[in-house]
Amino acid sequence: MLSLNGSFAPPGDKSISHRLALMAILASGRCVVSNCLPGEDVQSSLKALQTLGGNFETNDFINVIITGLAGKTHAQGTIDCGNSGTTMRLITGILAGRNGRFVLDGDNSLRKRPMERIAIPVRQMSGQVITTDGKCPMTIHGQALQGIDYQLPVASAQLKSAVLLAGIQASGQTRVIETTSSRDHTERLLRQMGGKITQEGNSWLVQKSDLKLPDQFYVPGDPSSAAFFLCAAAILNNSSVTAQATLLNPTRTGFLDVLKRMNIQINVHQKNALAEPVGDIQVSYSSEILATVIEENEIPSLVDEVPILTLVATQAKGTTVFKGVQELRIKETDRLAAISSQLNKMGARIEATEDTLIVHGPTLLHPVDHLESFGDHRIAMTLRLAALLTETSPDIAEETCVRISYPDFHDTLKRLLIS
Ligand code: S3P
């Protein structure tokens, strides 16, 4: 019987690493970033900074010295956002307020993802964004922006961040109203960089500000990466793993609340609160996992963990329901279709409607020869861990895509399997 045991340090948080690279376009100063995520997605943001005339120095993409551009952008050709929705959406808000014409493009997956949702509020601020049928490639004609009041039509931290980053350059005040709170790293960093930002109930208010990079920034471990091994330990006999120095921001740890409701034992040991709360998380195997209902308002706090939580749900007694997960249909791939089709191939019983995922458990997963990741890193990692339950090692198409968010995934897996 395969089990996972021991400690691991997940790579630096992807969302925070992106924001340090991208907000450096607006900020002055120089920041020594340690534990930056060396994944391809963050490299897209660092290269975007470079294409715009900024600078970064690194040997390993983990320790990175970023020099801010203080808004003095000049695009030298198309900005290639690769596979990264975060790069494209946040940079749109940033560049809308800079002088110049900027062209943004991405890979085949990114070219299918909706960008009009960002263009709409930016246009209301007098920005000029031209999409290609609502998607990229897109062109931004940067100019002076005016503040707006904007109620987010979807609970998306990328959309919220784009409006806040446009608002921090706009005349007057920009108010962003969110009905369900989503990750707040942009807000925290804006405050840390000297931006005028305040919270009033469920609104964020920003005013035109000069930003300055912090001299140093330690990026905590990514809970969305840690979640893979933590969740796998919960379902593999005799397992117990600890994710060290992991981000414990409550807008990101919804998956831990769900695991607790499923009768899974979790110990969290919070360490110092730096710019963000950080600590160790231990999860152990549970022989009696119970189904639960995940409500729509919980989804933003676990949006990237739905695939791996779905795997846990296949081992739970009863029917687990994820409500309001329509946003997963427009991630790197249609994650509802991908996870249900591939786990069902292994014997799971999952139904996906337009906005709901229903998982009937428990099911005994059986070996298969071949699985599809659809080039989606979170699907590939979930399937590799699902295969551990069958004690086999199927071929997973395009599995190298894990380097988008977790370049050491396979090495860490090997180490936890034998320790
Ligand atoms: C992210 C926000 C989430 C998440 C993505 C990263 C961010 O997307 O899925 O991986 O860094 O802001 P949405 O805000 O679009 O839901």
PDB file of C-alpha atoms in Angstrom, residues 3 258 269 296 303 306 329 342 359 373:
ATOM      1  CA  SER A   3       1.651   6.145   1.566  1.00  0.00           C
ATOM      2  CA  VAL A 258     -13.603  21.634   3.852  1.00  0.00           C
ATOM      3  CA  HIS A 269       0.848  25.744  13.604  1.00  0.00           C
ATOM      4  CA  GLU A 296     -20.856  29.034  -3.676  1.00  0.00           C
ATOM      5  CA  VAL A 303     -11.032  27.885  -6.365  1.00  0.00           C
ATOM      6  CA  VAL A 306     -11.460  22.025  -6.507  1.00  0.00           C
ATOM      7  CA  ARG A 329     -15.100  25.959 -16.854  1.00  0.00           C
ATOM      8  CA  GLN A 342     -10.630  11.508 -16.146  1.00  0.00           C
ATOM      9  CA  VAL A 359     -19.304  13.426  -6.427  1.00  0.00           C
ATOM     10  CA  SER A 373      -4.261  16.432 -18.383  1.00  0.00           C
TER      11      SER A 373
END
